[in-house]
Short mmCIF file of C-alpha atoms and ligand atoms in Angstrom, two decimals:
data_model
loop_
_atom_site.label_atom_id
_atom_site.label_comp_id
_atom_site.label_asym_id
_atom_site.label_seq_id
_atom_site.Cartn_x
_atom_site.Cartn_y
_atom_site.Cartn_z
CA UNK L 1 104.51 118.09 101.66
CA UNK L 2 101.70 116.12 100.12
CA UNK L 3 100.76 112.58 101.11
CA UNK L 4 97.99 110.17 100.12
CA UNK L 5 95.70 107.93 102.10
CA UNK L 6 94.03 105.18 100.07
CA UNK L 7 91.29 102.73 100.86
CA UNK L 8 89.80 100.28 98.40
CA UNK L 9 86.15 100.94 99.19
CA UNK L 10 84.13 104.03 100.04
CA UNK L 11 83.47 102.62 103.56
CA UNK L 12 87.21 102.52 104.19
CA UNK L 13 87.77 106.25 103.70
CA UNK L 14 84.47 107.87 104.76
CA UNK L 15 85.08 107.83 108.54
CA UNK L 16 88.52 109.40 107.96
CA UNK L 17 87.18 112.08 105.65
CA UNK L 18 84.63 113.04 108.32
CA UNK L 19 87.52 114.08 110.58
CA UNK L 20 88.29 117.04 108.32
CA UNK L 21 86.04 120.16 108.23
CA UNK L 22 86.29 120.72 104.52
CA UNK L 23 87.75 119.24 101.39
CA UNK L 24 88.35 120.07 97.75
CA UNK L 25 87.05 117.42 95.39
CA UNK L 26 88.96 116.55 92.20
CA UNK L 27 87.37 113.97 89.90
CA UNK L 28 89.81 112.21 87.62
CA UNK L 29 89.87 108.92 85.72
CA UNK L 30 86.72 107.64 87.38
CA UNK L 31 87.89 108.32 90.96
CA UNK L 32 87.12 111.07 93.45
CA UNK L 33 90.20 112.56 95.08
CA UNK L 34 89.45 114.49 98.29
CA UNK L 35 92.11 117.11 99.04
CA UNK L 36 92.27 118.09 102.72
CA UNK L 37 94.74 120.01 104.88
CA UNK L 38 96.13 119.27 108.29
CA UNK L 39 98.22 122.31 109.25
CA UNK L 40 100.81 122.62 106.51
CA UNK L 41 100.35 119.07 105.36
CA UNK L 42 98.34 118.38 102.22
CA UNK L 43 96.55 115.04 102.23
CA UNK L 44 94.68 113.38 99.40
CA UNK L 45 92.12 110.82 100.48
CA UNK L 46 90.72 108.45 97.87
CA UNK L 47 89.22 105.01 97.47
CA UNK L 48 90.63 103.16 94.50
CA UNK L 49 87.87 100.56 93.98
CA UNK L 50 88.58 96.92 94.64
CA UNK L 51 91.46 94.88 93.21
CA UNK L 52 95.01 95.16 91.94
CA UNK L 53 94.28 96.99 88.68
CA UNK L 54 92.30 99.82 90.27
CA UNK L 55 94.77 100.07 93.14
CA UNK L 56 97.68 100.33 90.69
CA UNK L 57 95.85 102.96 88.66
CA UNK L 58 94.97 105.10 91.67
CA UNK L 59 98.42 104.85 93.25
CA UNK L 60 100.06 105.84 89.97
CA UNK L 61 97.76 108.86 89.54
CA UNK L 62 98.47 109.91 93.13
CA UNK L 63 102.19 109.91 92.48
CA UNK L 64 102.39 111.07 88.88
CA UNK L 65 99.54 113.59 88.66
CA UNK L 66 99.10 114.75 92.27
CA UNK L 67 102.80 114.39 93.17
CA UNK L 68 102.20 112.73 96.53
CA UNK L 69 105.40 111.81 98.36
CA UNK L 70 104.10 109.04 100.60
CA UNK L 71 101.22 106.55 100.43
CA UNK L 72 99.39 105.22 103.46
CA UNK L 73 96.84 102.48 102.82
CA UNK L 74 94.04 101.82 105.27
CA UNK L 75 91.64 98.94 104.80
CA UNK L 76 90.38 95.54 105.86
CA UNK L 77 91.79 92.07 105.27
CA UNK L 78 91.13 88.38 105.75
CA UNK L 79 93.20 86.59 108.40
CA UNK L 80 95.47 83.66 107.53
CA UNK L 81 97.40 83.48 110.80
CA UNK L 82 95.19 81.71 113.35
CA UNK L 83 96.30 84.17 116.05
CA UNK L 84 94.53 86.99 114.19
CA UNK L 85 90.89 87.61 115.13
CA UNK L 86 88.26 89.89 113.62
CA UNK L 87 89.02 93.49 114.62
CA UNK L 88 92.79 92.95 115.07
CA UNK L 89 95.22 95.45 113.53
CA UNK L 90 97.95 94.22 111.18
CA UNK L 91 100.65 96.27 109.52
CA UNK L 92 102.44 94.84 106.51
CA UNK L 93 106.14 94.19 106.95
CA UNK L 94 106.19 93.07 103.34
CA UNK L 95 103.62 92.24 100.70
CA UNK L 96 103.37 89.86 97.75
CA UNK L 97 100.99 88.94 94.93
CA UNK L 98 99.64 85.46 95.65
CA UNK L 99 97.89 85.07 92.28
CA UNK L 100 101.00 85.50 90.13
CA UNK L 101 101.85 82.07 88.77
CA UNK L 102 104.55 81.41 86.19
CA UNK L 103 105.73 78.33 88.06
CA UNK L 104 105.60 76.42 84.77
CA UNK L 105 108.90 78.16 83.95
CA UNK L 106 110.49 77.02 87.19
CA UNK L 107 109.85 80.23 89.15
CA UNK L 108 108.40 80.47 92.66
CA UNK L 109 104.77 81.41 93.13
CA UNK L 110 104.43 85.20 93.15
CA UNK L 111 107.69 85.79 91.29
CA UNK L 112 107.89 88.12 88.28
CA UNK L 113 111.25 88.34 86.44
CA UNK L 114 113.11 91.59 87.19
CA UNK L 115 111.00 92.02 90.31
CA UNK L 116 110.79 90.09 93.58
CA UNK L 117 108.20 87.96 95.37
CA UNK L 118 108.08 90.31 98.38
CA UNK L 119 108.24 94.10 98.66
CA UNK L 120 109.04 95.63 102.04
CA UNK L 121 107.07 98.58 103.39
CA UNK L 122 108.71 101.65 104.94
CA UNK L 123 110.38 100.74 108.27
CA UNK L 124 110.23 104.22 109.78
CA UNK L 125 106.48 104.63 109.26
CA UNK L 126 105.96 101.16 110.72
CA UNK L 127 107.95 102.16 113.76
CA UNK L 128 105.84 105.32 114.25
CA UNK L 129 102.67 103.23 113.77
CA UNK L 130 103.75 100.96 116.60
CA UNK L 131 104.14 103.94 118.92
CA UNK L 132 100.65 105.13 117.88
CA UNK L 133 99.27 101.69 118.74
CA UNK L 134 100.84 101.94 122.18
CA UNK L 135 99.41 105.41 122.70
CA UNK L 136 95.92 104.32 121.64
CA UNK L 137 96.26 101.08 123.56
CA UNK L 138 95.48 98.89 120.56
CA UNK L 139 97.46 95.76 119.92
CA UNK L 140 99.03 95.64 116.54
CA UNK L 141 101.02 92.92 114.85
CA UNK L 142 103.35 93.04 111.91
CA UNK L 143 103.13 90.43 109.18
CA UNK L 144 103.26 89.41 105.56
CA UNK L 145 100.21 90.40 103.53
CA UNK L 146 99.38 88.50 100.35
CA UNK L 147 97.37 90.22 97.64
CA UNK L 148 95.33 88.80 94.78
CA UNK L 149 92.27 89.52 92.70
CA UNK L 150 89.99 87.15 94.63
CA UNK L 151 87.94 87.45 97.79
CA UNK L 152 89.13 84.30 99.56
CA UNK L 153 86.48 82.40 101.45
CA UNK L 154 87.47 78.75 101.38
CA UNK L 155 89.98 76.67 103.26
CA UNK L 156 91.80 75.18 100.29
CA UNK L 157 92.79 78.53 98.85
CA UNK L 158 93.37 80.06 102.27
CA UNK L 159 95.93 77.41 103.26
CA UNK L 160 97.55 77.40 99.83
CA UNK L 161 98.29 81.14 100.19
CA UNK L 162 99.26 80.90 103.83
CA UNK L 163 101.71 78.06 103.25
CA UNK L 164 103.22 79.27 99.99
CA UNK L 165 103.89 82.81 101.14
CA UNK L 166 104.14 82.42 104.94
CA UNK L 167 101.47 85.10 104.88
CA UNK L 168 99.53 86.35 107.91
CA UNK L 169 96.68 88.14 106.12
CA UNK L 170 95.33 88.65 102.65
CA UNK L 171 93.69 91.39 100.68
CA UNK L 172 93.14 92.57 97.11
CA UNK L 173 95.22 95.79 96.81
CA UNK L 174 98.36 96.10 98.96
CA UNK L 175 100.70 94.18 96.64
CA UNK L 176 99.72 96.46 93.76
CA UNK L 177 100.32 99.70 95.67
CA UNK L 178 103.69 98.31 96.76
CA UNK L 179 104.79 97.70 93.15
CA UNK L 180 103.99 101.30 92.18
CA UNK L 181 105.72 102.77 95.25
CA UNK L 182 108.79 100.56 95.01
CA UNK L 183 109.35 101.39 91.36
CA UNK L 184 108.88 105.12 91.90
CA UNK L 185 110.90 105.10 95.12
CA UNK L 186 108.08 106.33 97.36
CA UNK L 187 107.64 105.21 100.99
CA UNK L 188 104.44 103.31 101.69
CA UNK L 189 102.63 101.91 104.69
CA UNK L 190 99.79 99.39 104.90
CA UNK L 191 97.36 99.14 107.80
CA UNK L 192 94.74 96.39 107.63
CA UNK L 193 92.13 95.45 110.18
CA UNK L 194 90.86 91.89 110.10
CA UNK L 195 87.28 91.71 108.81
CA UNK L 196 87.04 87.91 108.38
CA UNK L 197 89.11 84.77 108.56
CA UNK L 198 88.95 83.91 104.85
CA UNK L 199 86.79 80.84 105.49
CA UNK L 200 83.26 79.89 104.45
CA UNK L 201 81.75 82.63 106.69
CA UNK L 202 84.07 85.32 105.27
CA UNK L 203 81.41 87.26 103.33
CA UNK L 204 78.97 87.28 106.27
CA UNK L 205 81.63 88.40 108.76
CA UNK L 206 82.86 91.00 106.31
CA UNK L 207 79.43 92.67 105.95
CA UNK L 208 78.76 92.49 109.66
CA UNK L 209 81.97 94.15 110.83
CA UNK L 210 83.05 96.52 108.05
CA UNK L 211 81.50 99.73 109.42
CA UNK L 212 82.66 99.23 112.98
CA UNK L 213 86.17 98.34 111.79
CA UNK L 214 86.65 101.28 109.46
CA UNK L 215 85.84 103.73 112.27
CA UNK L 216 88.72 102.20 114.24
CA UNK L 217 91.13 102.44 111.34
CA UNK L 218 90.16 106.09 110.68
CA UNK L 219 90.98 107.00 114.28
CA UNK L 220 94.31 105.20 113.98
CA UNK L 221 95.26 106.85 110.69
CA UNK L 222 94.45 110.29 112.05
CA UNK L 223 96.75 109.69 115.03
CA UNK L 224 99.41 108.29 112.73
CA UNK L 225 99.47 111.51 110.71
CA UNK L 226 99.79 113.58 113.88
CA UNK L 227 102.62 111.39 115.12
CA UNK L 228 104.45 111.43 111.76
CA UNK L 229 104.36 115.23 111.92
CA UNK L 230 105.52 115.28 115.54
CA UNK L 231 108.40 112.90 114.83
CA UNK L 232 109.30 114.99 111.76
CA UNK L 233 108.93 112.08 109.39
CA UNK L 234 106.98 114.41 107.13
CA UNK L 235 108.78 117.29 105.56
CA UNK L 236 106.44 120.24 106.31
N1 SAH Q 301 81.61 94.00 100.01
C1 SAH Q 301 82.15 94.28 98.74
C2 SAH Q 301 83.23 93.33 98.29
C3 SAH Q 301 84.40 93.30 99.22
S1 SAH Q 301 85.80 92.59 98.51
C4 SAH Q 301 81.01 94.36 97.73
O1 SAH Q 301 80.09 93.58 97.80
O2 SAH Q 301 81.07 95.25 96.91
C5 SAH Q 301 86.88 92.55 99.90
C6 SAH Q 301 87.70 93.80 100.21
O3 SAH Q 301 88.24 93.68 101.51
C7 SAH Q 301 88.90 93.99 99.31
O4 SAH Q 301 89.14 95.35 99.13
C8 SAH Q 301 90.04 93.27 100.05
O5 SAH Q 301 91.23 94.04 100.05
C9 SAH Q 301 89.57 93.13 101.49
N2 SAH Q 301 89.41 91.76 102.02
C10 SAH Q 301 88.83 91.49 103.21
N3 SAH Q 301 88.74 90.16 103.42
C11 SAH Q 301 89.28 89.55 102.34
C12 SAH Q 301 89.42 88.18 101.95
N4 SAH Q 301 88.99 87.21 102.73
N5 SAH Q 301 90.00 87.92 100.76
C13 SAH Q 301 90.44 88.93 99.97
N6 SAH Q 301 90.29 90.23 100.27
C14 SAH Q 301 89.71 90.57 101.44
#
């Protein structure tokens, strides 16, 4: 079986890549796809570049060209829920696109005809992720993640998104990966670690914590793969 692990930025995948002795590099469409093996499992690790368009492109290539059968996303996010602090782990129960707005036609924010506002992530992977969190003694919460093509760092926008979508965290890629996976019937999982609280200090917090945070998410993702194999959620 072949699965994919995506981050948006180089920093989000580098610590994970370092856990593998060797890789095969495939360059395609402006991205670098790192093929690694873990026992019989083939894994492709890649960073998409930031935003919904690049995330959609990369996810589609992973499924259509590389024939991956599952996508795991690992990255950072801004917190909307006041209970979430920098460094906390969040897994997406469902995701939405907060910057989709055809409300002028009477639709809800985030709604696209013939689609839905929210897309749910794979329940079984989430369940395994929770057992990994217990094993590693990290607290993890599940919540709604809202995606859009903006780095949010002001209260007005933050509360607009939080209130409209009941969202707990926000990022710039998850909602796009979800659309690709849903439409191609592929299970997906989103892990985000809080890098900032989407307020006026968001950019400063982001830069300060990114490297420390991505080491934590790499360790988690590596354990998640091991556990998915152990629980036979991967067909290898
Ligand atoms: N430091 C980068 C830009 C980071 S953009 C540079 O200068 O090149 C923020 C990235 O982290 C995106 O991939 C997004 O998914 C996530 N993210 C973290 N905090 C966010 C926030 N407050 N709003 C939106 N996305 C956020």
